[in-house]
């Protein structure tokens, strides 16, 4: 099958920025690999407060878009049998080095989340925190996630809110208090750093889950505290995200 252009662009883009990304966000994401205290999204809201994944001990878990593997390592500390998948070889290099530092070991696979190299019904949980569901075509990633889930398995992932997407001008650092892009037709967006992002209107997300055999259990729109700190966002973003959702977390169950 011919590789889609966005797959090549994002592989090259993430290979290019992997080092800077890991250095910039180490303070926010590295700790969970060491402690298992996982936290979601731009504002690092604890799993203990959100209850997205629940108990993972003894479960087969696939992280689609694992980056440096910090989340997968955290879940491994919680007893999960984890596999990390990422498009970027440079990101996986960081994951291998971090696993060596931690004395941990589990499979890391370089592949596109649009063509997952696993058999049907292989996992109890498929998840990502701003991972492959943000940087690959959801019309391919969601069916692939559903395919490799076992009956009753959980799909959970975070991504930028559609509201944030349509309120952020191209080449801008911040969302505005006005809608600047069309909502209908929302799908592929080219970012200033050369990475291609994806998003969908809420109704299209819901139809995609349903057509993939998934039942939506929850849509969480995390709201940061007024004094929230993030390596991804600044104080202006905190103020914006206190008024409107900057990200979403979906929970869906395979029938």
PDB file of C-alpha atoms in Angstrom:
ATOM      1  CA  UNK A   1       0.000   0.000   0.000  1.00  0.00           C
ATOM      2  CA  UNK A   2       1.361   3.449  -0.943  1.00  0.00           C
ATOM      3  CA  UNK A   3       2.298   5.491   2.093  1.00  0.00           C
ATOM      4  CA  UNK A   4       0.223   8.623   2.628  1.00  0.00           C
ATOM      5  CA  UNK A   5       2.180  11.850   2.436  1.00  0.00           C
ATOM      6  CA  UNK A   6       1.274  12.916   5.993  1.00  0.00           C
ATOM      7  CA  UNK A   7       2.843   9.710   7.320  1.00  0.00           C
ATOM      8  CA  UNK A   8       6.171  10.556   5.693  1.00  0.00           C
ATOM      9  CA  UNK A   9       5.949  14.219   6.721  1.00  0.00           C
ATOM     10  CA  UNK A  10       5.204  13.375  10.357  1.00  0.00           C
ATOM     11  CA  UNK A  11       7.883  10.698  10.584  1.00  0.00           C
ATOM     12  CA  UNK A  12      10.483  13.157   9.302  1.00  0.00           C
ATOM     13  CA  UNK A  13       9.077  15.955  11.449  1.00  0.00           C
ATOM     14  CA  UNK A  14       9.096  14.013  14.709  1.00  0.00           C
ATOM     15  CA  UNK A  15      12.571  12.663  13.968  1.00  0.00           C
ATOM     16  CA  UNK A  16      13.699  16.271  13.507  1.00  0.00           C
ATOM     17  CA  UNK A  17      12.176  17.660  16.725  1.00  0.00           C
ATOM     18  CA  UNK A  18      12.453  14.595  18.994  1.00  0.00           C
ATOM     19  CA  UNK A  19      15.536  15.790  20.859  1.00  0.00           C
ATOM     20  CA  UNK A  20      14.141  19.275  21.497  1.00  0.00           C
ATOM     21  CA  UNK A  21      10.752  17.857  22.492  1.00  0.00           C
ATOM     22  CA  UNK A  22      12.199  15.473  25.052  1.00  0.00           C
ATOM     23  CA  UNK A  23      14.457  18.151  26.560  1.00  0.00           C
ATOM     24  CA  UNK A  24      11.712  20.782  26.688  1.00  0.00           C
ATOM     25  CA  UNK A  25       9.099  18.551  28.306  1.00  0.00           C
ATOM     26  CA  UNK A  26      11.261  16.266  30.429  1.00  0.00           C
ATOM     27  CA  UNK A  27      10.187  18.011  33.628  1.00  0.00           C
ATOM     28  CA  UNK A  28       6.522  17.286  32.925  1.00  0.00           C
ATOM     29  CA  UNK A  29       6.663  13.789  31.460  1.00  0.00           C
ATOM     30  CA  UNK A  30       9.765  12.027  32.790  1.00  0.00           C
ATOM     31  CA  UNK A  31       8.678  11.680  36.392  1.00  0.00           C
ATOM     32  CA  UNK A  32       5.837   9.299  35.676  1.00  0.00           C
ATOM     33  CA  UNK A  33       8.234   6.800  34.121  1.00  0.00           C
ATOM     34  CA  UNK A  34      10.091   6.687  37.430  1.00  0.00           C
ATOM     35  CA  UNK A  35       7.105   6.663  39.778  1.00  0.00           C
ATOM     36  CA  UNK A  36       4.119   5.349  37.842  1.00  0.00           C
ATOM     37  CA  UNK A  37       2.148   8.470  38.847  1.00  0.00           C
ATOM     38  CA  UNK A  38       0.599   9.087  35.451  1.00  0.00           C
ATOM     39  CA  UNK A  39      -0.999  12.393  34.478  1.00  0.00           C
ATOM     40  CA  UNK A  40      -2.966  13.408  31.395  1.00  0.00           C
ATOM     41  CA  UNK A  41      -2.484  16.011  28.797  1.00  0.00           C
ATOM     42  CA  UNK A  42      -1.272  19.570  28.573  1.00  0.00           C
ATOM     43  CA  UNK A  43      -2.035  20.260  32.232  1.00  0.00           C
ATOM     44  CA  UNK A  44      -0.737  16.984  33.737  1.00  0.00           C
ATOM     45  CA  UNK A  45      -4.011  16.195  35.513  1.00  0.00           C
ATOM     46  CA  UNK A  46      -3.516  12.963  37.477  1.00  0.00           C
ATOM     47  CA  UNK A  47      -5.130   9.728  36.390  1.00  0.00           C
ATOM     48  CA  UNK A  48      -6.219   9.382  40.012  1.00  0.00           C
ATOM     49  CA  UNK A  49      -8.421  12.465  39.534  1.00  0.00           C
ATOM     50  CA  UNK A  50      -9.786  11.547  36.101  1.00  0.00           C
ATOM     51  CA  UNK A  51     -10.138   7.760  36.260  1.00  0.00           C
ATOM     52  CA  UNK A  52      -9.594   7.232  32.540  1.00  0.00           C
ATOM     53  CA  UNK A  53      -7.785   3.884  32.437  1.00  0.00           C
ATOM     54  CA  UNK A  54      -8.633   2.362  35.797  1.00  0.00           C
ATOM     55  CA  UNK A  55      -6.822  -0.787  36.913  1.00  0.00           C
ATOM     56  CA  UNK A  56      -4.221  -1.999  34.386  1.00  0.00           C
ATOM     57  CA  UNK A  57      -2.465  -4.705  36.413  1.00  0.00           C
ATOM     58  CA  UNK A  58      -2.202  -7.887  34.346  1.00  0.00           C
ATOM     59  CA  UNK A  59      -3.619  -6.284  31.187  1.00  0.00           C
ATOM     60  CA  UNK A  60      -2.139  -6.181  27.694  1.00  0.00           C
ATOM     61  CA  UNK A  61      -1.775  -2.494  26.828  1.00  0.00           C
ATOM     62  CA  UNK A  62      -0.783  -0.818  23.556  1.00  0.00           C
ATOM     63  CA  UNK A  63       0.307   2.835  23.513  1.00  0.00           C
ATOM     64  CA  UNK A  64      -0.269   4.217  20.013  1.00  0.00           C
ATOM     65  CA  UNK A  65       2.203   7.066  19.662  1.00  0.00           C
ATOM     66  CA  UNK A  66       4.396   6.405  22.687  1.00  0.00           C
ATOM     67  CA  UNK A  67       7.113   8.984  21.984  1.00  0.00           C
ATOM     68  CA  UNK A  68       9.792   8.543  24.628  1.00  0.00           C
ATOM     69  CA  UNK A  69       7.795   5.757  26.269  1.00  0.00           C
ATOM     70  CA  UNK A  70       7.203   7.516  29.585  1.00  0.00           C
ATOM     71  CA  UNK A  71       3.540   6.533  29.796  1.00  0.00           C
ATOM     72  CA  UNK A  72       4.202   2.897  28.865  1.00  0.00           C
ATOM     73  CA  UNK A  73       6.902   2.693  31.521  1.00  0.00           C
ATOM     74  CA  UNK A  74       4.542   4.141  34.103  1.00  0.00           C
ATOM     75  CA  UNK A  75       1.864   1.577  33.259  1.00  0.00           C
ATOM     76  CA  UNK A  76       4.450  -1.208  33.337  1.00  0.00           C
ATOM     77  CA  UNK A  77       5.211  -0.123  36.908  1.00  0.00           C
ATOM     78  CA  UNK A  78       1.513  -0.586  37.589  1.00  0.00           C
ATOM     79  CA  UNK A  79       1.635  -4.182  36.392  1.00  0.00           C
ATOM     80  CA  UNK A  80       0.546  -3.807  32.762  1.00  0.00           C
ATOM     81  CA  UNK A  81       2.110  -5.786  29.928  1.00  0.00           C
ATOM     82  CA  UNK A  82       2.895  -2.807  27.718  1.00  0.00           C
ATOM     83  CA  UNK A  83       3.943  -2.320  24.103  1.00  0.00           C
ATOM     84  CA  UNK A  84       4.925   1.098  22.795  1.00  0.00           C
ATOM     85  CA  UNK A  85       4.328   1.956  19.142  1.00  0.00           C
ATOM     86  CA  UNK A  86       5.578   5.120  17.452  1.00  0.00           C
ATOM     87  CA  UNK A  87       6.161   6.411  13.939  1.00  0.00           C
ATOM     88  CA  UNK A  88       9.438   8.137  14.842  1.00  0.00           C
ATOM     89  CA  UNK A  89      12.630   6.160  15.193  1.00  0.00           C
ATOM     90  CA  UNK A  90      14.267   9.057  17.067  1.00  0.00           C
ATOM     91  CA  UNK A  91      11.497   9.094  19.642  1.00  0.00           C
ATOM     92  CA  UNK A  92      11.914   5.359  20.123  1.00  0.00           C
ATOM     93  CA  UNK A  93      15.664   5.877  20.597  1.00  0.00           C
ATOM     94  CA  UNK A  94      14.786   8.095  23.572  1.00  0.00           C
ATOM     95  CA  UNK A  95      12.431   5.410  24.864  1.00  0.00           C
ATOM     96  CA  UNK A  96      15.158   2.752  24.689  1.00  0.00           C
ATOM     97  CA  UNK A  97      17.646   4.939  26.523  1.00  0.00           C
ATOM     98  CA  UNK A  98      15.110   5.748  29.227  1.00  0.00           C
ATOM     99  CA  UNK A  99      14.204   2.083  29.638  1.00  0.00           C
ATOM    100  CA  UNK A 100      17.874   1.254  30.058  1.00  0.00           C
ATOM    101  CA  UNK A 101      18.165   3.957  32.741  1.00  0.00           C
ATOM    102  CA  UNK A 102      15.121   2.552  34.526  1.00  0.00           C
ATOM    103  CA  UNK A 103      16.190  -1.069  34.187  1.00  0.00           C
ATOM    104  CA  UNK A 104      12.959  -1.847  32.367  1.00  0.00           C
ATOM    105  CA  UNK A 105      12.190  -3.760  29.206  1.00  0.00           C
ATOM    106  CA  UNK A 106       9.164  -4.193  26.960  1.00  0.00           C
ATOM    107  CA  UNK A 107       8.628  -4.186  23.184  1.00  0.00           C
ATOM    108  CA  UNK A 108       8.928  -0.973  21.185  1.00  0.00           C
ATOM    109  CA  UNK A 109       7.626  -1.026  17.624  1.00  0.00           C
ATOM    110  CA  UNK A 110       8.188   1.517  14.874  1.00  0.00           C
ATOM    111  CA  UNK A 111       5.077   1.661  12.724  1.00  0.00           C
ATOM    112  CA  UNK A 112       2.232   3.876  11.624  1.00  0.00           C
ATOM    113  CA  UNK A 113      -0.876   3.732  13.801  1.00  0.00           C
ATOM    114  CA  UNK A 114      -2.832   3.607  10.546  1.00  0.00           C
ATOM    115  CA  UNK A 115      -1.424   0.099   9.910  1.00  0.00           C
ATOM    116  CA  UNK A 116      -0.817  -1.539  13.268  1.00  0.00           C
ATOM    117  CA  UNK A 117       1.304  -4.715  12.989  1.00  0.00           C
ATOM    118  CA  UNK A 118      -0.677  -6.785  15.512  1.00  0.00           C
ATOM    119  CA  UNK A 119      -3.299  -9.473  15.237  1.00  0.00           C
ATOM    120  CA  UNK A 120      -6.977  -8.907  15.885  1.00  0.00           C
ATOM    121  CA  UNK A 121      -8.058  -8.952  19.546  1.00  0.00           C
ATOM    122  CA  UNK A 122      -4.520  -8.650  20.956  1.00  0.00           C
ATOM    123  CA  UNK A 123      -5.026  -6.003  23.670  1.00  0.00           C
ATOM    124  CA  UNK A 124      -7.204  -5.158  26.637  1.00  0.00           C
ATOM    125  CA  UNK A 125      -6.384  -1.442  26.432  1.00  0.00           C
ATOM    126  CA  UNK A 126      -5.300   0.825  23.581  1.00  0.00           C
ATOM    127  CA  UNK A 127      -4.471   4.381  24.624  1.00  0.00           C
ATOM    128  CA  UNK A 128      -2.562   7.547  23.841  1.00  0.00           C
ATOM    129  CA  UNK A 129      -1.961  10.872  25.541  1.00  0.00           C
ATOM    130  CA  UNK A 130      -1.777  13.310  22.616  1.00  0.00           C
ATOM    131  CA  UNK A 131      -0.262  10.497  20.574  1.00  0.00           C
ATOM    132  CA  UNK A 132      -1.126   8.860  17.277  1.00  0.00           C
ATOM    133  CA  UNK A 133      -4.771   9.920  17.347  1.00  0.00           C
ATOM    134  CA  UNK A 134      -3.550  13.508  17.035  1.00  0.00           C
ATOM    135  CA  UNK A 135      -0.943  12.936  14.321  1.00  0.00           C
ATOM    136  CA  UNK A 136      -2.495  10.268  12.100  1.00  0.00           C
ATOM    137  CA  UNK A 137      -5.758  10.023  10.214  1.00  0.00           C
ATOM    138  CA  UNK A 138      -8.440   9.101  12.791  1.00  0.00           C
ATOM    139  CA  UNK A 139     -10.495   7.388  10.095  1.00  0.00           C
ATOM    140  CA  UNK A 140      -7.697   4.825  10.035  1.00  0.00           C
ATOM    141  CA  UNK A 141      -6.358   4.871  13.590  1.00  0.00           C
ATOM    142  CA  UNK A 142      -9.705   4.378  15.334  1.00  0.00           C
ATOM    143  CA  UNK A 143     -10.706   1.296  13.260  1.00  0.00           C
ATOM    144  CA  UNK A 144      -7.192  -0.110  13.759  1.00  0.00           C
ATOM    145  CA  UNK A 145      -7.438   0.413  17.518  1.00  0.00           C
ATOM    146  CA  UNK A 146     -10.839  -1.284  17.541  1.00  0.00           C
ATOM    147  CA  UNK A 147      -9.492  -4.179  15.486  1.00  0.00           C
ATOM    148  CA  UNK A 148      -6.683  -5.022  17.898  1.00  0.00           C
ATOM    149  CA  UNK A 149      -8.874  -4.613  21.006  1.00  0.00           C
ATOM    150  CA  UNK A 150     -10.468  -7.641  22.593  1.00  0.00           C
ATOM    151  CA  UNK A 151     -14.232  -7.621  23.157  1.00  0.00           C
ATOM    152  CA  UNK A 152     -14.889  -5.373  26.123  1.00  0.00           C
ATOM    153  CA  UNK A 153     -11.505  -3.691  25.681  1.00  0.00           C
ATOM    154  CA  UNK A 154     -10.959   0.001  26.324  1.00  0.00           C
ATOM    155  CA  UNK A 155      -9.852   2.693  23.885  1.00  0.00           C
ATOM    156  CA  UNK A 156      -8.805   5.896  25.658  1.00  0.00           C
ATOM    157  CA  UNK A 157      -6.958   8.863  24.214  1.00  0.00           C
ATOM    158  CA  UNK A 158      -6.528  12.600  24.542  1.00  0.00           C
ATOM    159  CA  UNK A 159      -6.247  15.178  21.784  1.00  0.00           C
ATOM    160  CA  UNK A 160      -6.676  18.893  21.216  1.00  0.00           C
ATOM    161  CA  UNK A 161     -10.273  20.040  21.508  1.00  0.00           C
ATOM    162  CA  UNK A 162     -12.063  20.836  18.237  1.00  0.00           C
ATOM    163  CA  UNK A 163     -12.992  24.150  19.871  1.00  0.00           C
ATOM    164  CA  UNK A 164      -9.323  24.988  20.407  1.00  0.00           C
ATOM    165  CA  UNK A 165      -8.550  23.963  16.818  1.00  0.00           C
ATOM    166  CA  UNK A 166     -11.090  26.316  15.263  1.00  0.00           C
ATOM    167  CA  UNK A 167     -10.167  29.197  17.597  1.00  0.00           C
ATOM    168  CA  UNK A 168      -6.429  29.156  16.814  1.00  0.00           C
ATOM    169  CA  UNK A 169      -5.192  31.157  13.799  1.00  0.00           C
ATOM    170  CA  UNK A 170      -2.582  29.553  11.581  1.00  0.00           C
ATOM    171  CA  UNK A 171       0.973  30.383  12.741  1.00  0.00           C
ATOM    172  CA  UNK A 172      -0.390  31.738  16.050  1.00  0.00           C
ATOM    173  CA  UNK A 173       0.900  30.781  19.492  1.00  0.00           C
ATOM    174  CA  UNK A 174      -2.475  31.126  21.223  1.00  0.00           C
ATOM    175  CA  UNK A 175      -6.140  30.502  20.654  1.00  0.00           C
ATOM    176  CA  UNK A 176      -8.364  33.572  20.484  1.00  0.00           C
ATOM    177  CA  UNK A 177     -11.832  34.329  21.845  1.00  0.00           C
ATOM    178  CA  UNK A 178     -13.189  34.133  18.279  1.00  0.00           C
ATOM    179  CA  UNK A 179     -13.729  31.234  15.891  1.00  0.00           C
ATOM    180  CA  UNK A 180     -11.302  31.661  12.997  1.00  0.00           C
ATOM    181  CA  UNK A 181     -11.662  28.364  11.089  1.00  0.00           C
ATOM    182  CA  UNK A 182     -14.634  26.463   9.736  1.00  0.00           C
ATOM    183  CA  UNK A 183     -15.915  23.763  12.067  1.00  0.00           C
ATOM    184  CA  UNK A 184     -17.497  21.624   9.378  1.00  0.00           C
ATOM    185  CA  UNK A 185     -14.812  19.905   7.361  1.00  0.00           C
ATOM    186  CA  UNK A 186     -12.315  20.043  10.246  1.00  0.00           C
ATOM    187  CA  UNK A 187      -9.739  17.318   9.644  1.00  0.00           C
ATOM    188  CA  UNK A 188      -6.103  17.922   8.643  1.00  0.00           C
ATOM    189  CA  UNK A 189      -4.062  20.901   9.853  1.00  0.00           C
ATOM    190  CA  UNK A 190      -0.474  21.862   9.032  1.00  0.00           C
ATOM    191  CA  UNK A 191       1.322  23.227  12.086  1.00  0.00           C
ATOM    192  CA  UNK A 192       4.119  25.851  12.014  1.00  0.00           C
ATOM    193  CA  UNK A 193       6.689  23.238  13.107  1.00  0.00           C
ATOM    194  CA  UNK A 194       5.916  21.163  10.018  1.00  0.00           C
ATOM    195  CA  UNK A 195       3.913  18.497  11.836  1.00  0.00           C
ATOM    196  CA  UNK A 196       0.479  17.587  10.472  1.00  0.00           C
ATOM    197  CA  UNK A 197      -2.287  17.323  13.061  1.00  0.00           C
ATOM    198  CA  UNK A 198      -5.748  15.826  12.738  1.00  0.00           C
ATOM    199  CA  UNK A 199      -9.058  16.564  14.389  1.00  0.00           C
ATOM    200  CA  UNK A 200     -12.759  16.053  13.701  1.00  0.00           C
ATOM    201  CA  UNK A 201     -16.041  17.678  14.677  1.00  0.00           C
ATOM    202  CA  UNK A 202     -17.605  15.999  17.707  1.00  0.00           C
ATOM    203  CA  UNK A 203     -20.379  14.374  15.698  1.00  0.00           C
ATOM    204  CA  UNK A 204     -17.898  12.856  13.270  1.00  0.00           C
ATOM    205  CA  UNK A 205     -15.864  11.435  16.158  1.00  0.00           C
ATOM    206  CA  UNK A 206     -19.031   9.809  17.511  1.00  0.00           C
ATOM    207  CA  UNK A 207     -20.003   8.327  14.160  1.00  0.00           C
ATOM    208  CA  UNK A 208     -16.473   7.018  13.673  1.00  0.00           C
ATOM    209  CA  UNK A 209     -16.504   5.270  17.061  1.00  0.00           C
ATOM    210  CA  UNK A 210     -19.885   3.719  16.346  1.00  0.00           C
ATOM    211  CA  UNK A 211     -18.926   2.521  12.858  1.00  0.00           C
ATOM    212  CA  UNK A 212     -15.783   0.940  14.357  1.00  0.00           C
ATOM    213  CA  UNK A 213     -17.817  -1.079  16.868  1.00  0.00           C
ATOM    214  CA  UNK A 214     -17.028   1.134  19.850  1.00  0.00           C
ATOM    215  CA  UNK A 215     -19.421   2.469  22.472  1.00  0.00           C
ATOM    216  CA  UNK A 216     -18.459   5.858  23.922  1.00  0.00           C
ATOM    217  CA  UNK A 217     -18.472   5.769  27.724  1.00  0.00           C
ATOM    218  CA  UNK A 218     -17.194   9.255  28.435  1.00  0.00           C
ATOM    219  CA  UNK A 219     -15.841  12.476  26.978  1.00  0.00           C
ATOM    220  CA  UNK A 220     -13.701  14.309  29.516  1.00  0.00           C
ATOM    221  CA  UNK A 221     -12.742  17.937  28.924  1.00  0.00           C
ATOM    222  CA  UNK A 222     -10.005  18.615  31.498  1.00  0.00           C
ATOM    223  CA  UNK A 223     -10.012  22.070  33.059  1.00  0.00           C
ATOM    224  CA  UNK A 224      -6.730  23.252  34.578  1.00  0.00           C
ATOM    225  CA  UNK A 225      -6.522  24.840  37.979  1.00  0.00           C
ATOM    226  CA  UNK A 226      -6.006  28.605  37.996  1.00  0.00           C
ATOM    227  CA  UNK A 227      -2.367  28.147  39.059  1.00  0.00           C
ATOM    228  CA  UNK A 228      -1.639  25.283  36.646  1.00  0.00           C
ATOM    229  CA  UNK A 229       1.864  25.003  35.202  1.00  0.00           C
ATOM    230  CA  UNK A 230       2.737  23.287  31.936  1.00  0.00           C
ATOM    231  CA  UNK A 231       5.797  22.926  29.745  1.00  0.00           C
ATOM    232  CA  UNK A 232       3.403  22.934  26.778  1.00  0.00           C
ATOM    233  CA  UNK A 233       1.379  26.071  27.544  1.00  0.00           C
ATOM    234  CA  UNK A 234       1.794  29.452  29.258  1.00  0.00           C
ATOM    235  CA  UNK A 235      -0.343  31.595  31.565  1.00  0.00           C
ATOM    236  CA  UNK A 236      -2.403  32.958  28.667  1.00  0.00           C
ATOM    237  CA  UNK A 237      -3.315  29.388  27.758  1.00  0.00           C
ATOM    238  CA  UNK A 238      -4.258  28.649  31.360  1.00  0.00           C
ATOM    239  CA  UNK A 239      -6.672  31.585  31.304  1.00  0.00           C
ATOM    240  CA  UNK A 240      -8.130  30.479  27.964  1.00  0.00           C
ATOM    241  CA  UNK A 241      -8.491  26.859  29.090  1.00  0.00           C
ATOM    242  CA  UNK A 242     -10.287  27.934  32.242  1.00  0.00           C
ATOM    243  CA  UNK A 243     -13.058  29.295  29.985  1.00  0.00           C
ATOM    244  CA  UNK A 244     -13.089  26.822  27.093  1.00  0.00           C
ATOM    245  CA  UNK A 245     -11.773  23.257  26.642  1.00  0.00           C
ATOM    246  CA  UNK A 246      -8.296  23.034  25.144  1.00  0.00           C
ATOM    247  CA  UNK A 247      -8.279  19.226  25.050  1.00  0.00           C
ATOM    248  CA  UNK A 248     -10.516  16.150  25.159  1.00  0.00           C
ATOM    249  CA  UNK A 249     -10.146  12.644  26.519  1.00  0.00           C
ATOM    250  CA  UNK A 250     -12.356   9.952  24.983  1.00  0.00           C
ATOM    251  CA  UNK A 251     -13.216   6.616  26.600  1.00  0.00           C
ATOM    252  CA  UNK A 252     -14.804   4.021  24.332  1.00  0.00           C
ATOM    253  CA  UNK A 253     -15.455   0.320  24.817  1.00  0.00           C
ATOM    254  CA  UNK A 254     -15.404  -2.417  22.175  1.00  0.00           C
ATOM    255  CA  UNK A 255     -18.669  -4.317  22.025  1.00  0.00           C
TER     256      UNK A 255
END
